Amino acid sequence: MQTLSENAAFGGVQGVYTHSSKACACDMTFGLFLPEEAQDGPVPLLWYLSGLTCTHENAMTKAGAQGWAAEQGIALVFPDTSPRGEGVADDAAYDLGQGAGFYVNATQDPWAPHFRMWDYIADELPALLEENFALDMERQAITGHSMGGHGALTLAMALPGRFRSVSAFAPIANPTGSDWGRKQLSAYLGDDETAWAAHDASLVMRDKGFDGPVLIDQGASDQFLELLKPEALADAIAARRQEATFRMQKGYDHSYFFVSSFMEDHVTFHANALWR
Amino acid sequence: MQTLSENAAFGGVQGVYTHSSKACACDMTFGLFLPEEAQDGPVPLLWYLSGLTCTHENAMTKAGAQGWAAEQGIALVFPDTSPRGEGVADDAAYDLGQGAGFYVNATQDPWAPHFRMWDYIADELPALLEENFALDMERQAITGHSMGGHGALTLAMALPGRFRSVSAFAPIANPTGSDWGRKQLSAYLGDDETAWAAHDASLVMRDKGFDGPVLIDQGASDQFLELLKPEALADAIAARRQEATFRMQKGYDHSYFFVSSFMEDHVTFHANALWR
């Protein structure tokens, strides 16, 4: 693991690190914010999964999360959204290939050799973080934006006991029924739709739910509402009787101005679960 | 004036607008955050002047100021740092020409026709803002980062009664004695150094001071300390007996992680003066 940069921030350190990933078979870069308390011992960890076109950097510089995490004494990790590099398959579209990993393990060519973001986020990166930083891996929570909200919800429900709480900003909520999903799931996982179901938060919510609190924020003026399909997730939450808060926020769109506006609420929500 | 974008943020609106500038003889773009309270009537205004290489966008997306401004019920304006466009002179260096206006009125060729950022910030943009938005121009304050801290300090001291408070993050504090200053002031203003003095915060502080509170934050691990020369400003403040708080912040560098870490303090400082 190599340190690319470390900047003092809110009494702690915002670092950027790169490492050779076995899951993705390429170098992967991530951001990690450690609050001041990490100097004295392990601290809880909140994952932030980013959306389409993002790298590790977008949320790290634009979401305004570090100040709230510092106040709560918790760490933040900002993974990249896909494998990257010259030898890694890509597509001209912004929503497939590099920058659009969709948090799945691809089984189809040309994606299968590198696009294993599920394993990267579920297994490899947690092990690397635990080994190298003062993190209490018994206290984890997860959030994300758009494609990252999809990843946060599907990972949290698939790994019971791993995350104490899950939240999402404008998640891709029903990818098996959306052009943000059908295209990518068929490219990465093939045409057999039974393989897709584990990667649709609304279907998994209806089927299994999450053993802990859930917080969803969705902008009512989001320009991508037709692709995100929040109604499918709201319906599944209600049908499941899932412990959850689902907020439709008047006037907000899909941008980081929306994300940062509600970041305090999300970090506080997770801190309440992490310090319980 | 044209609206380029408006995003809901923290209960208010983050807008980006462009207009034909007479002072700079080109189109100029700026960001303006209006808190929710602006729907009911004029609100106070805090100016944020950016540093070298920045546009109107950097602080708007990375400084985390809107949340604090919303809490205090004040507006924020994020001007660009220079004239721009194909017909506007430029230099290959990052610290001269476009993105590096230094908040002066250039008198020398090839800069004189467009590089009139002093007039733009002191006269033209305030008039435009007053005409178009619900702003209480009797309640203004100003801050900035690096080159923008230089601009904030020199403008505040030159325009008594205009700004109730002034602050700066890692300002270029003594440009007449620095490579961040001598090069630009000679290019824009010519070799007669008597014309430079009005644009050196340390010299103006020693000579006139500011009729109100001053707050300066400087990272102790700033990679540009030798160019910023905070000691000249600290010395001038002490010699002048200026009402001021000067903080050397251990471990912090020159980045927006530094700026955002102390943004709450700066917005609160200005709000206290603006609502007095």
XYZ file of C-alpha atoms in Angstrom:
552
model
C 0.000 0.000 0.000
C 1.311 3.427 -0.924
C 0.366 6.836 0.492
C -0.499 9.283 -2.283
C -1.385 12.217 -0.003
C -2.292 13.068 3.564
C -3.909 16.388 4.521
C -4.821 17.595 7.971
C -8.612 18.027 8.115
C -10.959 18.762 11.021
C -8.390 17.696 13.585
C -7.779 14.396 11.787
C -6.178 13.279 8.538
C -7.671 12.900 5.053
C -5.435 10.390 3.286
C -5.383 8.921 -0.213
C -3.811 5.497 -0.677
C -3.231 3.093 -3.553
C -2.670 -0.637 -3.501
C -2.460 -3.603 -5.816
C -5.913 -5.227 -5.743
C -6.211 -8.985 -6.142
C -10.005 -8.838 -6.589
C -9.816 -6.277 -9.393
C -6.422 -7.322 -10.756
C -5.246 -3.729 -10.977
C -4.099 -0.884 -8.745
C -6.962 0.630 -6.747
C -7.066 4.015 -4.999
C -9.181 5.007 -2.011
C -9.601 7.933 0.369
C -9.686 7.464 4.139
C -10.531 10.093 6.741
C -9.327 9.298 10.250
C -10.574 11.526 13.087
C -8.222 12.690 15.808
C -9.438 9.877 18.096
C -7.785 7.299 15.816
C -4.436 8.370 17.307
C -5.516 6.764 20.573
C -7.160 3.583 19.316
C -9.562 2.017 16.817
C -12.557 4.076 15.713
C -15.818 3.077 13.956
C -15.906 3.168 10.151
C -18.525 4.604 7.786
C -18.273 3.521 4.141
C -19.261 5.978 1.397
C -19.846 4.414 -2.035
C -19.904 6.873 -4.927
C -21.996 7.073 -8.054
C -21.524 6.830 -11.815
C -18.447 8.651 -13.211
C -17.037 9.241 -9.725
C -13.626 8.263 -8.395
C -12.526 8.057 -4.742
C -12.215 11.831 -4.892
C -15.700 13.258 -5.524
C -17.296 12.719 -2.137
C -13.985 13.297 -0.368
C -13.845 16.864 -1.674
C -17.516 17.761 -2.185
C -19.753 15.911 0.289
C -18.676 17.801 3.409
C -18.673 14.593 5.452
C -15.365 14.935 7.311
C -16.482 17.682 9.682
C -19.435 15.649 10.902
C -17.371 12.457 11.121
C -14.768 14.337 13.187
C -17.495 15.557 15.508
C -18.702 11.963 15.970
C -15.231 10.393 16.187
C -15.729 8.057 13.247
C -13.647 7.268 10.154
C -14.809 7.513 6.531
C -13.629 5.415 3.604
C -14.162 6.558 0.014
C -13.483 3.661 -2.414
C -13.229 4.072 -6.171
C -16.250 3.004 -8.256
C -14.545 0.516 -10.588
C -11.227 -1.011 -11.616
C -9.173 1.339 -13.779
C -6.130 1.396 -16.029
C -4.976 0.698 -19.551
C -5.422 -3.045 -19.388
C -8.948 -2.751 -17.980
C -11.975 -3.032 -20.288
C -14.015 0.129 -20.821
C -16.936 1.508 -22.791
C -17.512 4.874 -24.431
C -20.726 5.359 -22.398
C -20.414 7.051 -18.998
C -22.596 4.387 -17.385
C -20.692 1.215 -18.298
C -17.111 0.130 -17.638
C -14.611 2.325 -15.817
C -16.384 4.592 -13.342
C -19.466 2.347 -13.439
C -18.643 -0.906 -11.653
C -22.155 -1.196 -10.148
C -20.746 -3.130 -7.161
C -21.067 -6.572 -8.745
C -18.688 -9.403 -9.681
C -18.828 -9.536 -13.468
C -19.099 -12.987 -15.015
C -19.186 -11.921 -18.665
C -16.438 -10.913 -21.079
C -14.805 -8.483 -21.440
C -15.604 -7.447 -17.853
C -14.975 -10.608 -15.809
C -11.181 -10.295 -15.368
C -11.296 -6.958 -13.469
C -14.857 -5.892 -12.614
C -15.190 -7.553 -9.214
C -16.245 -4.579 -7.112
C -18.491 -6.695 -4.871
C -15.546 -8.766 -3.665
C -13.389 -5.660 -3.469
C -15.803 -3.806 -1.165
C -17.068 -6.835 0.772
C -13.746 -8.610 1.369
C -10.481 -7.207 0.092
C -10.666 -3.548 1.096
C -12.035 -4.252 4.622
C -9.116 -6.641 5.246
C -6.610 -4.080 3.981
C -8.140 -1.331 6.125
C -8.191 -3.479 9.251
C -4.539 -4.391 8.769
C -3.268 -0.882 8.155
C -5.378 1.568 10.159
C -6.797 2.066 13.654
C -10.337 0.936 12.764
C -12.859 -0.956 14.878
C -14.255 -3.345 12.280
C -16.930 -4.472 14.736
C -18.450 -1.029 14.261
C -19.142 -0.414 10.568
C -21.909 1.385 8.714
C -22.432 2.146 5.022
C -23.909 4.855 2.816
C -23.670 5.938 -0.791
C -25.021 8.146 -3.555
C -26.921 6.999 -6.659
C -25.072 3.887 -7.973
C -23.273 3.971 -4.607
C -26.594 3.990 -2.765
C -27.500 0.853 -4.721
C -24.172 -0.679 -3.645
C -24.603 0.326 -0.002
C -28.105 -1.146 0.244
C -27.374 -4.413 -1.563
C -24.117 -5.030 0.340
C -25.674 -4.183 3.705
C -28.580 -6.572 3.205
C -26.359 -9.362 1.824
C -23.910 -9.259 4.740
C -26.003 -9.528 7.923
C -24.102 -8.407 11.008
C -21.484 -6.501 8.994
C -23.062 -3.045 9.051
C -25.029 -1.633 11.962
C -26.889 0.880 9.792
C -27.317 1.695 6.126
C -28.324 4.888 4.366
C -28.450 6.183 0.824
C -28.712 9.440 -1.078
C -30.865 9.048 -4.196
C -30.020 5.365 -4.691
C -30.567 3.460 -7.920
C -33.349 1.610 -6.169
C -34.698 -0.843 -8.712
C -32.008 -1.530 -11.345
C -33.709 -4.645 -12.755
C -36.518 -2.348 -13.860
C -34.457 0.616 -15.067
C -32.133 1.640 -17.877
C -29.706 2.343 -15.015
C -29.391 -1.341 -14.303
C -30.713 -3.564 -17.073
C -27.945 -2.486 -19.441
C -25.185 -2.944 -16.845
C -26.499 -6.112 -15.206
C -26.857 -7.813 -18.579
C -23.368 -6.671 -19.611
C -21.705 -7.726 -16.356
C -23.845 -10.736 -15.309
C -25.374 -12.000 -18.558
C -28.937 -12.290 -19.775
C -30.216 -14.682 -17.091
C -32.148 -12.267 -14.905
C -32.189 -14.602 -11.923
C -28.569 -13.565 -11.371
C -29.626 -9.934 -11.175
C -32.000 -10.130 -8.222
C -29.282 -9.984 -5.547
C -28.298 -6.604 -6.987
C -31.677 -4.911 -6.817
C -32.217 -3.152 -3.478
C -35.993 -3.161 -3.812
C -36.130 -6.909 -4.507
C -33.703 -7.716 -1.680
C -35.574 -5.405 0.673
C -38.825 -7.206 -0.071
C -37.152 -10.600 0.322
C -34.764 -10.172 3.282
C -34.697 -6.606 4.601
C -31.967 -5.221 6.843
C -31.383 -6.011 10.506
C -30.946 -2.408 11.636
C -32.058 1.129 10.825
C -32.295 2.427 7.252
C -32.282 6.077 6.109
C -33.058 7.109 2.515
C -33.014 10.679 1.198
C -34.315 11.407 -2.287
C -34.585 14.806 -3.979
C -38.098 15.456 -5.247
C -36.642 17.460 -8.164
C -33.991 14.873 -9.035
C -33.473 14.903 -12.810
C -33.046 11.103 -12.762
C -36.177 10.074 -10.841
C -37.382 7.866 -13.709
C -34.112 5.924 -13.619
C -33.782 5.749 -9.824
C -37.318 4.446 -9.137
C -37.503 5.372 -5.439
C -41.158 4.269 -5.374
C -40.081 0.625 -5.723
C -37.875 0.884 -2.640
C -40.453 2.838 -0.621
C -43.019 0.196 -1.482
C -40.685 -2.649 -0.490
C -39.781 -0.940 2.811
C -43.434 -0.552 3.683
C -44.331 -4.096 2.605
C -41.415 -5.520 4.602
C -42.241 -3.420 7.731
C -38.526 -2.486 7.612
C -37.277 -0.088 10.312
C -36.592 2.862 8.037
C -36.909 6.563 7.362
C -37.619 7.471 3.747
C -37.536 11.202 3.004
C -38.612 12.867 -0.234
C -36.832 16.231 -0.071
C -38.674 19.064 -1.793
C -36.703 20.986 -4.405
C -33.479 18.979 -4.277
C -31.784 17.491 -7.351
C -29.163 14.747 -7.861
C -26.058 16.870 -7.215
C -23.561 17.007 -4.390
C -25.373 20.147 -3.201
C -28.175 17.714 -2.301
C -25.789 15.193 -0.745
C -23.927 17.767 1.345
C -27.189 19.362 2.490
C -28.189 16.157 4.281
C -24.771 14.782 5.179
C -25.023 15.933 8.799
C -28.237 13.912 9.197
C -26.695 10.779 7.674
C -23.474 10.899 9.697
C -25.458 11.516 12.880
C -27.817 8.635 12.006
C -24.871 6.259 11.565
C -23.029 7.546 14.630
C -26.078 6.753 16.753
C -25.952 3.146 15.524
C -22.151 2.862 15.675
C -21.783 4.117 19.245
C -24.798 2.213 20.560
C -27.382 38.482 -16.560
C -27.955 34.814 -17.351
C -28.615 31.902 -14.988
C -26.265 28.995 -15.705
C -27.526 26.727 -12.911
C -29.486 26.753 -9.674
C -29.333 23.876 -7.171
C -31.241 23.549 -3.931
C -28.712 23.493 -1.072
C -29.190 23.627 2.688
C -32.716 24.989 2.379
C -31.549 27.765 0.036
C -30.285 27.999 -3.535
C -26.740 27.758 -4.922
C -26.822 29.608 -8.221
C -24.259 30.259 -10.942
C -24.731 33.337 -13.108
C -22.903 34.987 -15.973
C -22.988 38.579 -17.149
C -21.230 40.926 -19.513
C -18.709 42.829 -17.378
C -17.869 46.411 -18.233
C -14.903 46.527 -15.847
C -13.285 43.413 -17.310
C -14.619 43.839 -20.861
C -15.614 40.166 -21.063
C -18.243 37.784 -19.733
C -17.788 37.020 -16.032
C -19.259 34.131 -14.054
C -19.976 34.007 -10.322
C -21.622 31.738 -7.777
C -24.179 33.017 -5.276
C -25.672 31.098 -2.366
C -28.927 32.516 -1.017
C -30.255 31.091 2.244
C -33.938 30.322 2.695
C -34.439 33.664 4.483
C -33.758 35.541 1.204
C -37.258 34.517 0.077
C -38.652 36.879 2.708
C -36.326 39.841 2.323
C -32.740 41.072 1.992
C -30.039 39.073 3.812
C -26.424 39.966 4.705
C -23.672 39.060 2.217
C -20.296 37.397 2.787
C -17.794 37.625 -0.074
C -15.395 34.719 -0.695
C -12.424 35.560 -2.934
C -10.564 32.550 -4.320
C -6.889 31.865 -4.899
C -4.556 31.234 -7.823
C -5.889 28.865 -10.536
C -9.396 28.936 -9.061
C -12.640 29.869 -10.778
C -15.976 30.756 -9.142
C -16.429 27.022 -8.654
C -13.687 25.825 -6.296
C -14.897 27.242 -3.009
C -18.520 26.764 -4.026
C -18.035 22.984 -4.239
C -15.177 22.338 -1.787
C -15.178 24.884 1.063
C -18.304 23.634 2.809
C -19.466 27.192 3.501
C -23.118 26.951 2.486
C -24.264 24.901 5.468
C -22.869 27.422 7.931
C -24.173 30.363 5.918
C -27.633 28.754 5.888
C -27.485 28.336 9.645
C -26.632 32.030 10.013
C -29.061 33.279 7.383
C -26.428 34.974 5.241
C -25.638 34.885 1.520
C -22.288 33.960 -0.039
C -20.849 35.262 -3.293
C -18.045 33.411 -5.102
C -16.560 35.624 -7.856
C -14.123 34.380 -10.471
C -10.429 35.248 -9.985
C -9.758 36.993 -13.304
C -11.208 37.942 -16.654
C -11.332 34.989 -19.063
C -11.870 34.153 -22.692
C -10.156 33.940 -26.036
C -9.598 37.648 -26.452
C -8.151 38.010 -22.938
C -4.357 38.063 -22.418
C -2.853 35.050 -20.641
C 0.463 33.564 -19.603
C 1.679 29.976 -19.552
C 2.492 30.270 -15.832
C -0.293 29.322 -13.385
C 0.339 32.471 -11.346
C -0.060 35.182 -13.998
C -2.921 36.057 -16.325
C -6.172 34.096 -16.377
C -6.904 32.593 -12.941
C -4.446 35.028 -11.347
C -5.977 38.504 -11.427
C -4.566 39.448 -8.011
C -7.499 41.846 -7.403
C -5.815 44.890 -9.005
C -6.567 47.200 -11.916
C -3.776 46.514 -14.405
C -2.183 49.558 -16.005
C 0.336 47.724 -18.191
C 0.055 45.957 -21.527
C -1.078 43.362 -22.395
C -3.133 43.223 -19.185
C -4.724 46.672 -18.942
C -7.759 46.123 -21.246
C -9.316 43.322 -19.166
C -7.520 42.790 -15.838
C -9.540 45.177 -13.668
C -10.541 42.835 -10.850
C -10.364 45.589 -8.213
C -13.082 47.603 -9.945
C -15.026 44.436 -10.650
C -15.124 43.363 -7.001
C -15.332 46.841 -5.467
C -17.915 48.387 -7.795
C -19.407 46.440 -10.656
C -20.337 43.129 -9.045
C -21.813 44.703 -5.877
C -24.076 46.902 -8.013
C -25.176 43.916 -10.074
C -25.866 41.842 -6.953
C -27.842 44.602 -5.285
C -29.978 45.066 -8.374
C -30.760 41.394 -8.926
C -30.937 39.654 -5.554
C -32.442 40.069 -2.078
C -29.226 41.292 -0.427
C -28.776 43.822 2.359
C -25.736 45.718 1.079
C -25.497 47.586 4.385
C -24.393 44.269 5.880
C -21.378 42.943 4.007
C -18.287 41.044 5.108
C -15.386 39.541 3.159
C -13.039 36.569 3.298
C -10.727 34.708 0.926
C -8.040 32.082 0.499
C -4.416 32.684 -0.493
C -4.513 35.261 -3.354
C -8.148 35.749 -2.338
C -7.118 36.437 1.259
C -4.833 39.149 -0.113
C -7.759 40.569 -2.057
C -10.127 40.415 0.904
C -7.722 42.220 3.217
C -6.660 44.942 0.787
C -10.214 45.649 -0.368
C -11.591 45.708 3.193
C -9.002 48.195 4.376
C -9.313 50.384 1.265
C -13.109 50.697 1.514
C -13.854 51.834 5.089
C -17.471 51.243 6.056
C -18.075 48.730 3.285
C -17.308 45.536 5.185
C -18.129 44.961 8.852
C -15.512 42.242 9.247
C -12.686 40.678 7.252
C -11.026 37.280 7.469
C -8.550 35.270 5.452
C -7.337 31.700 5.067
C -3.562 31.590 4.400
C -3.495 34.993 2.668
C -0.652 36.180 0.462
C 0.229 38.613 3.205
C 3.190 40.567 1.906
C 3.246 40.416 -1.906
C 5.708 43.296 -2.341
C 8.258 41.069 -0.621
C 7.386 37.742 -2.238
C 7.620 35.917 -5.547
C 3.837 35.636 -5.169
C 3.477 39.366 -5.709
C 6.555 41.026 -7.142
C 6.172 39.201 -10.447
C 2.452 39.944 -10.734
C 2.504 43.514 -9.401
C 5.289 44.466 -11.800
C 3.476 42.803 -14.702
C 0.096 44.387 -13.933
C 1.143 47.727 -12.370
C 4.622 48.382 -13.751
C 7.992 48.749 -12.092
C 7.219 51.784 -9.920
C 6.830 50.089 -6.554
C 4.944 53.014 -5.016
C 1.919 51.796 -6.988
C 2.211 48.408 -5.325
C 1.817 49.452 -1.687
C -1.994 49.663 -1.772
C -1.995 45.966 -2.698
C 0.127 44.674 0.173
C -2.023 43.723 3.185
C 0.879 44.031 5.620
C 1.791 47.525 4.429
C -1.822 48.719 4.447
C -2.409 47.156 7.856
C 0.563 49.037 9.258
C -0.562 52.287 7.629
C -4.372 52.268 8.035
C -5.675 49.072 9.625
C -9.303 47.989 9.523
C -12.242 49.487 11.408
C -13.663 46.195 12.662
C -12.635 42.680 13.655
C -10.061 40.666 11.686
C -9.594 36.878 11.705
C -6.602 35.158 10.051
C -6.021 31.381 9.905
C -2.719 30.041 8.622
C -1.649 26.387 8.421
C 1.659 25.797 10.189
C 2.517 23.080 7.626
C 1.494 25.161 4.614
C 3.788 24.272 1.714
C 3.805 27.933 0.610
C 4.742 29.658 3.893
C 7.820 31.290 2.338
C 5.639 32.887 -0.339
C 2.727 33.838 1.935
C 4.839 35.574 4.619
C 2.284 35.505 7.453
C 4.907 36.938 9.830
C 4.742 40.310 8.044
C 0.990 40.530 8.627
C 1.188 39.288 12.234
C 3.835 41.914 12.900
C 1.764 44.686 11.290
C -1.357 43.678 13.246
C 0.546 43.836 16.514
C 2.256 47.123 15.646
C -1.075 48.672 14.603
C -2.888 47.371 17.762
C -5.498 46.103 15.287
C -8.512 44.243 16.746
C -7.645 40.813 15.360
C -7.274 37.094 15.933
C -4.303 35.485 14.186
C -4.171 31.694 14.436
C -1.299 29.459 13.351
C -2.971 26.045 12.955
C -0.713 23.106 13.704
C -0.426 20.474 10.963
C -2.613 22.169 8.341
C -1.477 22.790 4.763
C -2.701 25.099 1.976
C -5.528 22.890 0.668
C -9.286 23.146 0.840
C -9.157 20.518 3.594
C -7.614 23.336 5.639
C -10.148 25.902 4.474
C -13.163 23.691 5.128
C -11.831 22.695 8.558
C -12.097 26.295 9.763
C -15.001 27.508 7.657
C -17.486 27.206 10.528
C -15.329 29.551 12.618
C -15.054 32.115 9.822
C -18.757 32.142 8.939
C -19.665 32.425 12.618
C -17.139 35.255 13.061
C -18.664 37.191 10.177
C -22.239 36.443 11.210
C -21.518 37.943 14.622
C -20.419 41.180 12.935
C -23.163 41.149 10.298
C -26.058 40.649 12.716
C -24.732 43.087 15.326
